Tab-separated table of C-alpha atoms in Angstrom:
chain	number	residue	atom	x	y	z
A	42	MET	CA	17.176	11.314	-3.820
A	43	ARG	CA	14.929	13.622	-6.896
A	44	THR	CA	13.333	10.347	-7.231
A	45	ARG	CA	12.268	10.260	-3.401
A	46	LEU	CA	11.686	13.805	-3.619
A	47	MET	CA	9.412	13.415	-6.172
A	48	ALA	CA	7.622	9.935	-5.451
A	49	LEU	CA	7.268	12.268	-2.463
A	50	MET	CA	5.211	14.649	-4.065
A	51	ALA	CA	3.307	12.606	-6.248
A	52	VAL	CA	1.832	10.686	-3.411
A	53	ALA	CA	1.148	14.062	-1.365
A	54	VAL	CA	-0.748	15.646	-3.780
A	55	ILE	CA	-3.204	13.591	-3.823
A	56	GLY	CA	-6.372	15.113	-3.976
A	57	PHE	CA	-10.005	15.078	-6.354
A	58	ALA	CA	-13.595	13.116	-6.090
A	59	ALA	CA	-13.481	9.925	-4.604
A	60	CYS	CA	-15.925	9.150	-7.765
A	61	SER	CA	-13.375	10.959	-10.502
A	62	GLY	CA	-11.559	9.257	-13.586
A	63	ASN	CA	-7.774	8.736	-13.650
A	64	GLY	CA	-7.706	12.536	-14.252
A	65	GLY	CA	-4.394	12.072	-16.962
A	66	ALA	CA	-2.537	11.059	-14.013
A	67	THR	CA	0.585	8.648	-15.485
A	68	THR	CA	1.307	5.499	-13.733
A	69	GLY	CA	1.693	1.414	-13.642
A	70	PRO	CA	4.933	-0.725	-13.643
A	71	GLY	CA	7.577	1.679	-12.805
A	72	ALA	CA	5.380	5.196	-11.911
A	73	THR	CA	5.900	7.001	-8.937
A	74	GLY	CA	2.423	6.727	-7.485
A	75	PRO	CA	-1.354	8.630	-7.963
A	76	ALA	CA	-2.304	12.212	-7.622
A	77	SER	CA	-3.797	12.557	-4.688
A	78	THR	CA	-7.626	12.933	-4.071
A	79	GLY	CA	-8.763	14.141	-0.357
A	80	ALA	CA	-11.857	12.332	-0.789
A	81	THR	CA	-13.443	11.477	2.406
A	82	ALA	CA	-15.318	8.264	3.794
A	83	THR	CA	-16.297	8.879	6.716
A	84	GLY	CA	-17.994	6.271	8.582
A	85	CYS	CA	-16.562	3.428	6.049
A	86	THR	CA	-14.639	0.704	7.601
A	87	ILE	CA	-11.263	-0.678	5.595
A	88	GLY	CA	-9.864	-4.140	6.084
A	89	VAL	CA	-6.464	-5.455	6.520
A	90	SER	CA	-5.267	-8.772	5.504
A	91	TRP	CA	-1.679	-9.357	6.523
A	92	ASN	CA	-0.261	-12.772	5.436
A	93	ASN	CA	2.330	-12.133	7.803
A	94	TYR	CA	2.732	-9.054	10.456
A	95	GLN	CA	5.985	-10.428	11.799
A	96	GLU	CA	7.945	-8.838	9.009
A	97	GLU	CA	9.496	-6.157	10.145
A	98	ARG	CA	8.646	-3.307	7.565
A	99	TRP	CA	4.949	-3.950	7.949
A	100	ALA	CA	4.368	-2.765	11.728
A	101	LYS	CA	7.476	-0.135	11.048
A	102	TRP	CA	5.923	1.072	7.663
A	103	ASP	CA	3.073	0.078	6.207
A	104	GLU	CA	0.495	-0.328	8.600
A	105	PRO	CA	1.199	2.634	10.292
A	106	ALA	CA	0.918	4.407	6.795
A	107	ILE	CA	-2.444	2.971	5.714
A	108	LYS	CA	-3.874	3.713	9.196
A	109	ALA	CA	-3.290	7.101	9.024
A	110	ALA	CA	-4.074	7.638	5.114
A	111	ILE	CA	-7.704	5.709	6.224
A	112	GLU	CA	-8.494	7.986	9.440
A	113	ALA	CA	-7.109	11.441	7.818
A	114	ALA	CA	-9.993	10.724	5.731
A	115	GLY	CA	-12.882	9.736	8.424
A	116	GLY	CA	-12.653	6.165	7.416
A	117	LYS	CA	-11.997	3.319	10.715
A	118	TYR	CA	-9.518	0.941	10.359
A	119	ILE	CA	-9.324	-3.027	11.553
A	120	SER	CA	-6.758	-5.923	10.497
A	121	ASN	CA	-6.105	-9.501	11.550
A	122	ASP	CA	-2.737	-11.915	11.225
A	123	ALA	CA	-2.721	-14.965	9.209
A	124	LYS	CA	0.749	-15.997	10.424
A	125	SER	CA	1.676	-17.360	7.211
A	126	SER	CA	-1.443	-19.459	6.587
A	127	GLU	CA	-3.215	-19.302	3.770
A	128	GLU	CA	-6.378	-21.062	5.296
A	129	THR	CA	-5.989	-18.733	8.176
A	130	GLN	CA	-5.832	-16.035	5.597
A	131	THR	CA	-8.707	-17.223	3.598
A	132	SER	CA	-11.148	-17.152	6.932
A	133	ASN	CA	-9.328	-13.776	7.926
A	134	VAL	CA	-11.002	-12.074	4.752
A	135	SER	CA	-14.342	-13.106	6.028
A	136	ASN	CA	-13.916	-12.036	9.526
A	137	LEU	CA	-12.879	-8.603	8.388
A	138	ILE	CA	-16.136	-8.083	5.890
A	139	SER	CA	-17.910	-9.757	8.701
A	140	GLN	CA	-16.698	-7.225	10.880
A	141	GLY	CA	-18.141	-4.212	8.355
A	142	ALA	CA	-15.517	-3.250	5.906
A	143	LYS	CA	-16.293	-2.579	3.170
A	144	VAL	CA	-13.354	-2.340	1.438
A	145	VAL	CA	-10.311	-5.295	2.285
A	146	ILE	CA	-6.528	-4.550	1.390
A	147	ILE	CA	-5.006	-8.215	1.239
A	148	LEU	CA	-1.116	-8.857	1.346
A	149	ALA	CA	-1.972	-12.545	0.251
A	150	GLN	CA	0.240	-15.536	1.402
A	151	ASN	CA	-0.398	-17.296	-1.992
A	152	GLY	CA	-1.697	-15.360	-4.778
A	153	THR	CA	-3.445	-18.402	-6.071
A	154	THR	CA	-5.138	-20.018	-2.806
A	155	ILE	CA	-7.109	-16.703	-1.557
A	156	LYS	CA	-8.919	-16.222	-5.198
A	157	THR	CA	-11.120	-17.834	-3.393
A	158	ALA	CA	-12.027	-15.563	-0.967
A	159	VAL	CA	-10.866	-13.024	-3.252
A	160	SER	CA	-14.031	-13.744	-5.653
A	161	SER	CA	-16.651	-13.968	-2.395
A	162	ALA	CA	-15.533	-10.458	-1.146
A	163	LEU	CA	-16.072	-9.124	-4.882
A	164	SER	CA	-19.654	-11.204	-5.133
A	165	ALA	CA	-20.363	-9.351	-1.889
A	166	ASN	CA	-19.873	-5.834	-3.489
A	167	VAL	CA	-16.652	-5.657	-1.603
A	168	PRO	CA	-13.460	-4.126	-3.319
A	169	VAL	CA	-10.296	-6.002	-2.996
A	170	ILE	CA	-6.672	-4.478	-3.010
A	171	ALA	CA	-3.713	-6.395	-3.431
A	172	TYR	CA	-1.167	-4.688	-1.330
A	173	ASP	CA	2.485	-5.218	-2.674
A	174	ARG	CA	1.404	-8.494	-3.666
A	175	LEU	CA	-0.411	-9.340	-7.097
A	176	ILE	CA	-3.286	-11.227	-7.332
A	177	GLU	CA	-4.985	-12.689	-10.454
A	178	ASP	CA	-8.313	-11.509	-10.961
A	179	PRO	CA	-9.068	-8.495	-12.868
A	180	LYS	CA	-11.850	-6.530	-10.639
A	181	VAL	CA	-8.439	-6.006	-7.757
A	182	LEU	CA	-6.936	-3.283	-7.549
A	183	TYR	CA	-2.908	-3.936	-7.874
A	184	ILE	CA	-0.577	-1.658	-5.744
A	185	THR	CA	3.038	-2.447	-5.038
A	186	PHE	CA	6.730	-0.836	-6.046
A	187	ASP	CA	7.746	-2.205	-10.075
A	188	ASN	CA	9.138	-5.205	-8.971
A	189	LYS	CA	10.755	-6.119	-12.553
A	190	LEU	CA	12.616	-2.555	-11.732
A	191	VAL	CA	14.247	-4.020	-8.068
A	192	GLY	CA	15.069	-6.967	-9.193
A	193	LYS	CA	16.726	-4.913	-12.577
A	194	LEU	CA	18.292	-2.507	-10.245
A	195	GLN	CA	19.809	-5.601	-7.680
A	196	ALA	CA	21.362	-7.537	-10.321
A	197	ALA	CA	22.719	-4.091	-11.940
A	198	ALA	CA	24.225	-3.061	-8.466
A	199	LEU	CA	26.286	-6.380	-7.772
A	200	LEU	CA	27.043	-6.808	-11.691
A	201	LYS	CA	28.859	-3.334	-11.281
A	202	VAL	CA	30.990	-4.842	-8.809
A	203	LYS	CA	31.406	-8.282	-9.794
A	204	ASN	CA	29.981	-9.347	-13.722
A	205	ALA	CA	32.160	-12.632	-13.905
A	206	GLY	CA	32.058	-15.607	-11.684
A	207	ASN	CA	30.287	-18.554	-10.241
A	208	PHE	CA	26.621	-16.850	-8.905
A	209	VAL	CA	23.760	-18.410	-7.043
A	210	VAL	CA	20.393	-17.046	-6.978
A	211	ILE	CA	18.167	-17.215	-3.922
A	212	LYS	CA	14.238	-16.577	-4.391
A	213	GLY	CA	11.420	-15.671	-2.144
A	214	ASN	CA	8.624	-17.213	-1.877
A	215	LYS	CA	7.108	-19.502	-4.852
A	216	ALA	CA	3.517	-18.956	-4.213
A	217	ASP	CA	4.799	-15.237	-4.307
A	218	ALA	CA	4.495	-13.899	-7.723
A	219	ASN	CA	6.991	-11.035	-6.940
A	220	ALA	CA	9.687	-13.752	-6.732
A	221	ASP	CA	9.153	-14.096	-10.514
A	222	PHE	CA	8.942	-10.688	-11.236
A	223	LEU	CA	12.667	-9.999	-9.436
A	224	ARG	CA	13.866	-12.471	-11.351
A	225	ALA	CA	12.893	-11.639	-14.179
A	226	GLY	CA	13.702	-7.901	-13.710
A	227	MET	CA	17.710	-9.504	-13.227
A	228	VAL	CA	17.581	-10.255	-16.547
A	229	GLU	CA	17.134	-7.172	-17.908
A	230	ALA	CA	19.867	-6.283	-15.990
A	231	GLY	CA	22.441	-9.391	-17.405
A	232	LEU	CA	22.316	-12.131	-15.619
A	233	PRO	CA	21.319	-15.055	-17.560
A	234	ASP	CA	18.045	-16.410	-17.037
A	235	VAL	CA	16.918	-19.406	-14.836
A	236	GLY	CA	18.893	-22.450	-14.990
A	237	GLN	CA	21.107	-20.822	-17.740
A	238	SER	CA	24.329	-19.336	-17.806
A	239	SER	CA	26.848	-17.281	-20.049
A	240	ALA	CA	29.929	-17.468	-21.059
A	241	THR	CA	31.333	-15.035	-17.994
A	242	LEU	CA	28.603	-15.995	-15.300
A	243	LYS	CA	28.386	-19.806	-14.614
A	244	ASN	CA	24.728	-20.596	-12.556
A	245	VAL	CA	25.933	-22.879	-9.771
A	246	GLY	CA	22.749	-22.333	-7.616
A	247	GLU	CA	19.055	-21.067	-7.385
A	248	THR	CA	16.536	-21.817	-5.708
A	249	TYR	CA	12.680	-20.740	-4.255
A	250	THR	CA	12.807	-19.619	-0.299
A	251	ASP	CA	9.365	-20.655	1.841
A	252	ASN	CA	8.043	-17.779	3.261
A	253	TRP	CA	11.176	-15.206	2.470
A	254	ASP	CA	12.427	-17.190	5.555
A	255	PRO	CA	15.847	-15.570	7.272
A	256	ALA	CA	16.753	-18.836	8.730
A	257	LYS	CA	16.105	-21.140	5.146
A	258	ALA	CA	17.655	-18.400	3.168
A	259	GLN	CA	20.571	-19.106	5.831
A	260	SER	CA	20.620	-23.076	5.550
A	261	GLU	CA	20.344	-22.803	1.654
A	262	MET	CA	23.091	-20.270	1.024
A	263	GLU	CA	24.886	-23.230	3.170
A	264	GLN	CA	24.302	-25.717	0.706
A	265	PHE	CA	25.750	-23.880	-2.177
A	266	LEU	CA	28.800	-23.491	-0.481
A	267	THR	CA	29.414	-27.043	0.469
A	268	ALA	CA	28.623	-28.026	-3.169
A	269	ASN	CA	30.659	-25.663	-4.602
A	270	SER	CA	33.172	-26.267	-1.989
A	271	ASN	CA	33.081	-22.102	-0.992
A	272	ALA	CA	33.595	-21.193	-4.788
A	273	ILE	CA	30.361	-19.037	-4.773
A	274	ASP	CA	31.478	-15.363	-6.365
A	275	ILE	CA	28.298	-13.436	-6.643
A	276	ALA	CA	25.321	-13.870	-4.555
A	277	PHE	CA	21.679	-12.517	-6.141
A	278	VAL	CA	19.240	-12.541	-3.181
A	279	GLU	CA	15.498	-11.368	-3.324
A	280	ASN	CA	15.077	-9.566	-0.190
A	281	ASP	CA	17.132	-7.955	3.095
A	282	GLY	CA	15.162	-10.938	5.763
A	283	MET	CA	17.261	-13.642	3.442
A	284	ALA	CA	19.956	-11.906	2.547
A	285	GLY	CA	20.872	-11.707	6.354
A	286	GLY	CA	20.563	-14.930	6.543
A	287	ALA	CA	22.812	-15.760	3.623
A	288	ILE	CA	25.446	-13.509	5.080
A	289	ALA	CA	25.576	-14.794	8.324
A	290	ALA	CA	26.115	-17.829	6.269
A	291	LEU	CA	29.585	-16.604	3.819
A	292	GLN	CA	30.571	-15.097	7.429
A	293	ALA	CA	30.871	-18.489	8.794
A	294	GLN	CA	32.931	-19.512	5.510
A	295	GLY	CA	34.862	-16.069	6.132
A	296	LEU	CA	33.754	-14.559	3.245
A	297	ALA	CA	31.151	-12.015	3.851
A	298	GLY	CA	32.320	-8.570	2.359
A	299	LYS	CA	34.125	-10.423	-0.253
A	300	VAL	CA	30.919	-11.418	-1.972
A	301	PRO	CA	28.438	-9.678	-3.569
A	302	VAL	CA	25.202	-10.012	-1.729
A	303	SER	CA	21.542	-7.777	-2.882
A	304	GLY	CA	18.383	-7.537	-0.996
A	305	GLN	CA	15.514	-5.291	-0.996
A	306	ASP	CA	13.348	-3.147	2.041
A	307	GLY	CA	15.196	-0.859	3.202
A	308	ASP	CA	15.751	-2.949	6.631
A	309	LEU	CA	17.477	-1.138	9.218
A	310	ALA	CA	19.910	-4.224	9.693
A	311	ALA	CA	20.360	-4.351	5.716
A	312	LEU	CA	21.552	-0.527	5.214
A	313	ASN	CA	23.621	-0.954	8.386
A	314	ARG	CA	25.231	-3.876	6.168
A	315	VAL	CA	25.431	-1.646	2.840
A	316	ALA	CA	27.598	0.377	5.692
A	317	LEU	CA	29.487	-2.027	6.920
A	318	GLY	CA	30.482	-3.170	3.338
A	319	THR	CA	28.217	-6.738	3.552
A	320	GLN	CA	25.908	-6.481	1.621
A	321	THR	CA	26.533	-4.522	-1.961
A	322	VAL	CA	23.132	-3.000	-2.544
A	323	ASP	CA	19.612	-2.432	-0.438
A	324	VAL	CA	16.604	-1.760	-2.798
A	325	TRP	CA	15.058	0.784	-0.795
A	326	LYS	CA	10.456	0.580	-1.000
A	327	ASP	CA	9.511	3.400	0.631
A	328	ALA	CA	6.680	1.290	2.045
A	329	ARG	CA	5.347	4.974	3.684
A	330	LEU	CA	4.194	5.841	0.196
A	331	LEU	CA	3.377	2.474	-1.133
A	332	GLY	CA	0.921	2.393	2.948
A	333	LYS	CA	-0.398	5.423	1.737
A	334	ALA	CA	-1.193	5.196	-1.440
A	335	ALA	CA	-3.103	2.015	-0.621
A	336	GLY	CA	-5.626	4.143	1.841
A	337	GLU	CA	-6.110	6.513	0.025
A	338	ALA	CA	-6.749	4.276	-3.154
A	339	ALA	CA	-9.574	2.348	-0.538
A	340	ILE	CA	-11.273	4.962	0.502
A	341	GLN	CA	-12.005	6.061	-3.019
A	342	LEU	CA	-13.733	2.253	-2.986
A	343	CYS	CA	-15.412	2.964	-0.476
A	344	SER	CA	-17.767	5.771	-2.803
A	345	ASN	CA	-17.231	4.493	-5.974
A	346	PRO	CA	-16.160	0.034	-6.253
A	347	ASP	CA	-15.027	0.016	-9.768
A	348	ALA	CA	-10.652	-0.262	-9.897
A	349	SER	CA	-10.636	1.123	-12.467
A	350	LYS	CA	-11.642	4.954	-10.979
A	351	VAL	CA	-9.022	4.835	-8.888
A	352	SER	CA	-7.162	7.794	-8.968
A	353	GLY	CA	-3.656	7.180	-11.137
A	354	THR	CA	-4.830	3.988	-11.990
A	355	ALA	CA	-2.762	2.260	-15.718
A	356	PRO	CA	-3.803	-1.084	-16.921
A	357	PHE	CA	-1.230	-4.193	-15.793
A	358	THR	CA	-1.279	-7.164	-17.775
A	359	THR	CA	-0.417	-9.866	-15.577
A	360	PRO	CA	2.040	-13.103	-15.946
A	361	GLY	CA	-1.895	-15.142	-15.936
A	362	GLY	CA	-3.249	-13.160	-18.579
A	363	ASN	CA	-5.619	-10.942	-17.071
A	364	THR	CA	-5.335	-7.206	-17.284
A	365	VAL	CA	-6.012	-5.086	-13.568
A	366	SER	CA	-5.904	-1.615	-12.758
A	367	SER	CA	-2.583	-0.961	-10.856
A	368	ILE	CA	-0.165	1.300	-9.163
A	369	ALA	CA	3.349	1.390	-8.861
A	370	LEU	CA	5.791	2.781	-7.218
A	371	THR	CA	9.378	3.067	-8.389
A	372	PRO	CA	12.157	2.072	-5.883
A	373	ASP	CA	15.084	3.169	-5.062
A	374	ALA	CA	18.662	1.482	-5.470
A	375	ILE	CA	21.323	2.373	-2.246
A	376	THR	CA	24.935	1.169	-2.487
A	377	LYS	CA	27.774	2.858	0.126
A	378	ASP	CA	27.822	5.918	-2.282
A	379	ASN	CA	24.053	7.245	-1.832
A	380	LEU	CA	23.504	5.845	2.206
A	381	LYS	CA	22.531	9.872	2.833
A	382	ASP	CA	18.869	9.250	0.617
A	383	VAL	CA	17.730	7.365	3.522
A	384	LEU	CA	19.032	9.427	6.321
A	385	ASP	CA	17.816	12.705	4.463
A	386	ALA	CA	14.278	10.920	4.011
A	387	GLY	CA	14.175	10.569	8.088
A	388	TRP	CA	14.279	6.364	7.437
A	389	ILE	CA	17.007	5.126	9.716
A	390	THR	CA	18.863	7.709	12.010
A	391	LYS	CA	22.865	8.044	11.767
A	392	ASP	CA	23.305	5.745	15.265
A	393	ALA	CA	21.587	2.969	13.527
A	394	LEU	CA	22.903	2.674	9.844
A	395	CYS	CA	26.683	3.854	10.881
A	396	LYS	CA	26.766	0.833	14.415
A	397	ASP	CA	30.581	-0.755	14.198
A	398	VAL	CA	31.029	1.567	10.829
A	399	THR	CA	34.116	3.128	10.535
A	400	ALA	CA	34.021	6.973	10.969
A	401	GLY	CA	34.361	8.589	7.405
A	402	SER	CA	34.585	5.024	5.346
A	403	VAL	CA	31.113	5.760	3.714
A	404	ALA	CA	28.748	8.731	2.958
A	405	GLY	CA	26.807	9.136	5.806
A	406	CYS	CA	29.036	7.843	8.664
């Protein structure tokens, strides 16, 4: 809980002149966030291009935090939804600019195909924030959680429970750099790399999952179970939605709660699964902090479009060899032992967390 309180304090204190420099803040991958600025941008319109607004966290946590930060500084929030279409998102970015957006925040469906729209925006002197997902452009401001650390925390939690046997890896969308960041973090925690096995851990299935789709993840897990005669001991799953699909497949074979499963995002259903024991770990990324950081960074960019001048940024070298200005927040691994943390933070109610959980069986319930 100490890291959560530190992160809340780091973001809550954002306050300085929009045109000021980094102010000595220490961030970048693994840091807690920017120092607050109190910058204002009365009349500045900021547009957000959502790749798929149907995912739980975007509407519930991220958007309200972004919107609140923008409106608190006197700015105007506008948005649109690409509904998982790369082509639609490209036109959506142009549409936001035509509506008067002076800064655009993009949650990219595809970090490569969106680059054309990003280049057009930058050419029109409209700064771009790559929100949660990397866009390979040195002029873009990249705001995210430390995704490699997310993967490391996921794998560490599962390997603490079971460190030998057959394992599968259900990764996110191939076009999303986060899928590979997470996988690299898992290697840091001791999981064999892609396509590899060790003396104690055998890789019996690994796949990307289009759009991080839970239904596709369920189908993938069903196929892995069939191919291995149900002999799967550990399931490294990269987010909560897909974890739900994978656990449904395990449930059908009587294996839910017997096979350790990972996830991330702090979805309410996933936290309930942690309490029930069917999901081992949920790496909690408090999207309220990320949204606030993005909204306040966008306000600063209204006054000074240089991403490197936004408070708390640090250089980050991308897989493509670009150096981008970045702000990376620190996630927390939630297991049955520290479920009270999400309760104390007001992320979830006790009723939602403890649904169908035997009273007293886990902390917080």
